[in-house]
PDB file of C-alpha atoms in Angstrom:
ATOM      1  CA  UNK A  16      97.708  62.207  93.216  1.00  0.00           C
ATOM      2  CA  UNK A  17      97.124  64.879  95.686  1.00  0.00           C
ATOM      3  CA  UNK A  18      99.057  65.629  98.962  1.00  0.00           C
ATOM      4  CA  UNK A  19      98.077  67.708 101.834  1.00  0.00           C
ATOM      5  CA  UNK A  20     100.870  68.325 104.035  1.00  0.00           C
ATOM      6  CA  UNK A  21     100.583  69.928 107.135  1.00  0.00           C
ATOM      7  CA  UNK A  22     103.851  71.652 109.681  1.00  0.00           C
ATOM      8  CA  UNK A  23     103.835  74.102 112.400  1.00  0.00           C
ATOM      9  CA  UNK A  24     102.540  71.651 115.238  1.00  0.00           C
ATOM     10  CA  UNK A  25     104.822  71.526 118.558  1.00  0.00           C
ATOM     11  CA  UNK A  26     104.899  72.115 122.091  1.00  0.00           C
ATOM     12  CA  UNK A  27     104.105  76.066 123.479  1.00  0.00           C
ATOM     13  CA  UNK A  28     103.218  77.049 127.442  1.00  0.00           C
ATOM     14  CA  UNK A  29      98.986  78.503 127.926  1.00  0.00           C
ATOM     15  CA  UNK A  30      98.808  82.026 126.656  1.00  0.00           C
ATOM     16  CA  UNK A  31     101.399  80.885 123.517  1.00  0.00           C
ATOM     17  CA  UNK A  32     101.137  81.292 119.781  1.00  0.00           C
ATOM     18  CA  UNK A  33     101.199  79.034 117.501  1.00  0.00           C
ATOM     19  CA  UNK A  34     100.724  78.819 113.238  1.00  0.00           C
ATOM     20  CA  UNK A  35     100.038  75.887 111.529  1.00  0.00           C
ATOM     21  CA  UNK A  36     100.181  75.858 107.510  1.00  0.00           C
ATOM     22  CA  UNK A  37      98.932  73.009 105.018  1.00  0.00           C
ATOM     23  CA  UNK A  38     100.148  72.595 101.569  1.00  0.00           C
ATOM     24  CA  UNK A  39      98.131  71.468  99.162  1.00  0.00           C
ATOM     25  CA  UNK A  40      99.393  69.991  96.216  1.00  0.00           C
ATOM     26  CA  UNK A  41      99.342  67.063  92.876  1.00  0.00           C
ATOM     27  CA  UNK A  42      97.246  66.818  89.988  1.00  0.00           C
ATOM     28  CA  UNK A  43      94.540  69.499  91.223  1.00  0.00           C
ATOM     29  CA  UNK A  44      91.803  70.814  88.828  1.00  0.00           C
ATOM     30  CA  UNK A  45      89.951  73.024  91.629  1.00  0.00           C
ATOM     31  CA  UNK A  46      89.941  73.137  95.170  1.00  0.00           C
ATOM     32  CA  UNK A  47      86.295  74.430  97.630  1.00  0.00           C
ATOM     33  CA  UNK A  48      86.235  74.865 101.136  1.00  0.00           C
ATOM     34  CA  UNK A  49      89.557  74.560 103.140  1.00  0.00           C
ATOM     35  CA  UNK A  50      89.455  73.391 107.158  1.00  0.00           C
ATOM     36  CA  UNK A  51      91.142  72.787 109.802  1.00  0.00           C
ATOM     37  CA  UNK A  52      89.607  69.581 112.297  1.00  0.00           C
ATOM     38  CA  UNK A  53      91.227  68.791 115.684  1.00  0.00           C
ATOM     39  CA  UNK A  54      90.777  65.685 117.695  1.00  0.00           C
ATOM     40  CA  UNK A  55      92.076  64.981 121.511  1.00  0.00           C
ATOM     41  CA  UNK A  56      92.326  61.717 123.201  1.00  0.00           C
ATOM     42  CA  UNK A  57      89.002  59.914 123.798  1.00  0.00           C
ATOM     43  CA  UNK A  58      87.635  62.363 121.557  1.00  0.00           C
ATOM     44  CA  UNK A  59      85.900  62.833 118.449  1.00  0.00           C
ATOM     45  CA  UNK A  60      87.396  64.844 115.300  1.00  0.00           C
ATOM     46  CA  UNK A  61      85.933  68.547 115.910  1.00  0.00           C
ATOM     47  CA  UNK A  62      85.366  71.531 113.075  1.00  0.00           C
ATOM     48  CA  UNK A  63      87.882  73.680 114.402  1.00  0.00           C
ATOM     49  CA  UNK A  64      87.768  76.896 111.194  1.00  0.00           C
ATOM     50  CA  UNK A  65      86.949  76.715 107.714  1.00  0.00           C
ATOM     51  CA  UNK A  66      87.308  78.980 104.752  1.00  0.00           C
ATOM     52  CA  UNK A  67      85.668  79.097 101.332  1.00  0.00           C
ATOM     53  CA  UNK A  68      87.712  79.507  98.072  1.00  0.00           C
ATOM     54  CA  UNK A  69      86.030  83.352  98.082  1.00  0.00           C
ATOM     55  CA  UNK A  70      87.892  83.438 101.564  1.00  0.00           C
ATOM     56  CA  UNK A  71      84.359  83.128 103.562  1.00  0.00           C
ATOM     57  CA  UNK A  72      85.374  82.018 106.900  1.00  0.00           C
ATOM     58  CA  UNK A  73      83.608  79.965 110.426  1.00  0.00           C
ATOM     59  CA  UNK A  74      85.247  79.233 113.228  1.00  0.00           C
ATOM     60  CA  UNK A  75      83.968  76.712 116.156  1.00  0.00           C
ATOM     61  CA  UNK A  76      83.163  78.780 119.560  1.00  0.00           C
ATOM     62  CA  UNK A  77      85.593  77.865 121.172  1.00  0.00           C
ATOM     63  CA  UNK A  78      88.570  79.417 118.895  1.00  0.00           C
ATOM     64  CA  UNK A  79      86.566  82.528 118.065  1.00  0.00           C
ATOM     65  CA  UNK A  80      88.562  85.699 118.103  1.00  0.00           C
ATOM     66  CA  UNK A  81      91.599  83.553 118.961  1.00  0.00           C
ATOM     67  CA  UNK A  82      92.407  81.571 115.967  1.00  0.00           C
ATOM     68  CA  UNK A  83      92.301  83.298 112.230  1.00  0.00           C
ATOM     69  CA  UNK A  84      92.135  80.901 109.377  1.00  0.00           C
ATOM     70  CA  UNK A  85      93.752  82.198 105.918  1.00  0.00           C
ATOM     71  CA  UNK A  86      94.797  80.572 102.372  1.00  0.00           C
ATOM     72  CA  UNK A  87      96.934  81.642  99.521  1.00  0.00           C
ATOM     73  CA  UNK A  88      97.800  80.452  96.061  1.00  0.00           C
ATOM     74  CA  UNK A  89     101.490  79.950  94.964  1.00  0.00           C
ATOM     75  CA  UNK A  90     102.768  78.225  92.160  1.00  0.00           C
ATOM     76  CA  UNK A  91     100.761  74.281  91.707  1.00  0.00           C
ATOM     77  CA  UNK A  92     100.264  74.354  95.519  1.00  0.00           C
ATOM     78  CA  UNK A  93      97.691  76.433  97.932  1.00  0.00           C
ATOM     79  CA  UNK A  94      98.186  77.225 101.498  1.00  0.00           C
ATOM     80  CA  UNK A  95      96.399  77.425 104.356  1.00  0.00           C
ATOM     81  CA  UNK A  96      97.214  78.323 107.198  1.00  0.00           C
ATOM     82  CA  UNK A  97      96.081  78.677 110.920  1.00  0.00           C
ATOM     83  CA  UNK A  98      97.315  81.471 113.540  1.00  0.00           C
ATOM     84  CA  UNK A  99      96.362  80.335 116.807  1.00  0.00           C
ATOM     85  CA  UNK A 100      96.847  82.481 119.985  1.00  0.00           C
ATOM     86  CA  UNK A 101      95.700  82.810 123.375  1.00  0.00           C
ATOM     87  CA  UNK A 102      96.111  78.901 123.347  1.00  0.00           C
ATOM     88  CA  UNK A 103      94.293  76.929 126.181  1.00  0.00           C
ATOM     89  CA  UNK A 104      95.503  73.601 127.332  1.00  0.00           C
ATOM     90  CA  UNK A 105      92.206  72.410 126.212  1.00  0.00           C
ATOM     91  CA  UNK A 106      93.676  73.409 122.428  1.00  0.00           C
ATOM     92  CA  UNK A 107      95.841  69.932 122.950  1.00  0.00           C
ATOM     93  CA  UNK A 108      95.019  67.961 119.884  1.00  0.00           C
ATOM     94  CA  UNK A 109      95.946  66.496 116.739  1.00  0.00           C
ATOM     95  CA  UNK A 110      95.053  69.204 114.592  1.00  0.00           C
ATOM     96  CA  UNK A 111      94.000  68.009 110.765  1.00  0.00           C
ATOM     97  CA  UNK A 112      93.967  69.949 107.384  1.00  0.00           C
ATOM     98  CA  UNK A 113      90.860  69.257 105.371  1.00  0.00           C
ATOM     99  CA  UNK A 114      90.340  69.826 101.388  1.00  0.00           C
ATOM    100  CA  UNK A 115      87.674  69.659  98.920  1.00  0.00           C
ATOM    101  CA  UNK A 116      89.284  69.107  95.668  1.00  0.00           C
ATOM    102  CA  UNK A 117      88.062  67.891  92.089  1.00  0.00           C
ATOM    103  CA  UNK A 118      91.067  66.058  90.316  1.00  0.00           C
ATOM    104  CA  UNK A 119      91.258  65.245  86.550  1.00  0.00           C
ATOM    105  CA  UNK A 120      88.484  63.324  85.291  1.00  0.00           C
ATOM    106  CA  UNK A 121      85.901  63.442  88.194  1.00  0.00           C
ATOM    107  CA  UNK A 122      82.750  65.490  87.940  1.00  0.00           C
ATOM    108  CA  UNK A 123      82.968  66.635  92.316  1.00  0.00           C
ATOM    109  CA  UNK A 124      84.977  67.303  94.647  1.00  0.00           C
ATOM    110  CA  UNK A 125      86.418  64.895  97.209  1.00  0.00           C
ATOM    111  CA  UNK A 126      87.852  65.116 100.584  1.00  0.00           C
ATOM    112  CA  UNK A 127      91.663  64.752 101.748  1.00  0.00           C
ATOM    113  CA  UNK A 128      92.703  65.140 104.703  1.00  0.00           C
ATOM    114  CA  UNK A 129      96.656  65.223 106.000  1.00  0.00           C
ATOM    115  CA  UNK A 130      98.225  63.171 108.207  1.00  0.00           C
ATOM    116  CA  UNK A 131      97.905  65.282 111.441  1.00  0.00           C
ATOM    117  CA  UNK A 132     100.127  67.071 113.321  1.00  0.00           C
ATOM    118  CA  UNK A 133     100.151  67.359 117.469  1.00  0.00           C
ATOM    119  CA  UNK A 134      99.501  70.281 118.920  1.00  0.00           C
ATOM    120  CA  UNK A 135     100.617  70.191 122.758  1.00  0.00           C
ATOM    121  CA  UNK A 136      99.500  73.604 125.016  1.00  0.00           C
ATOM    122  CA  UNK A 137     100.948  72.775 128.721  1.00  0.00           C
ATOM    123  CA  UNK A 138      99.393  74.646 131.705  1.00  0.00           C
TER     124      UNK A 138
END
């Protein structure tokens, strides 16, 4: 099985930092491009920054030059992470960490997501 696990979330005042990490782990042969998503209430799930496994990154317009999206490998897990800064109130969202991974006996990659964590900027 795989498990992406994401921390970091929490509550931080307009103009705050915040960094939130995913850990990516289980029976893993390979993993592509690593994201982060956000959705708000009443909204749909939005790209928020995504990196490549040669650590080619996007970002959404609205988090560009404010938010830096990085990975890492350690030992049977990889990392990624997201700095935010500058945040906005309009950064208030469930943010989501997003995998493409090929496990044991499949020919592609598949999609996992984690279970969300809240992200809460107050004005």
């Amino acid at each position: 099985q795989v498990q992406l696990v994401e921390s970091g979330g929490g509550l931080v005042q307009a103009g705050g930092s915040l960094r939130l990490s995913c850990a990516a782990s289980g029976s893993i042969l390979s993993i592509n491009a690593m994201g982060w998503y956000r959705q708000a209430p009443g909204k749909q799930r939005e790209l928020v920054a995504t990196i490549s496994s040669g650590g080619s990154t996007n970002y959404a317009d609205s988090v560009k030059g404010r938010f830096t999206i990085s990975r890492d490998n350690a030992k049977n897990t990889v990392y990624l992470h997201l700095q935010m800064n500058s945040l906005k109130p309009e950064d208030t969202a469930v943010y989501y960490c997003n995998a493409a991974i090929r496990v044991p006996g499949t020919f592609f990659p598949y999609n996992y997501w984690g279970q969300g964590t809240q992200v809460t900027v107050s004005s």
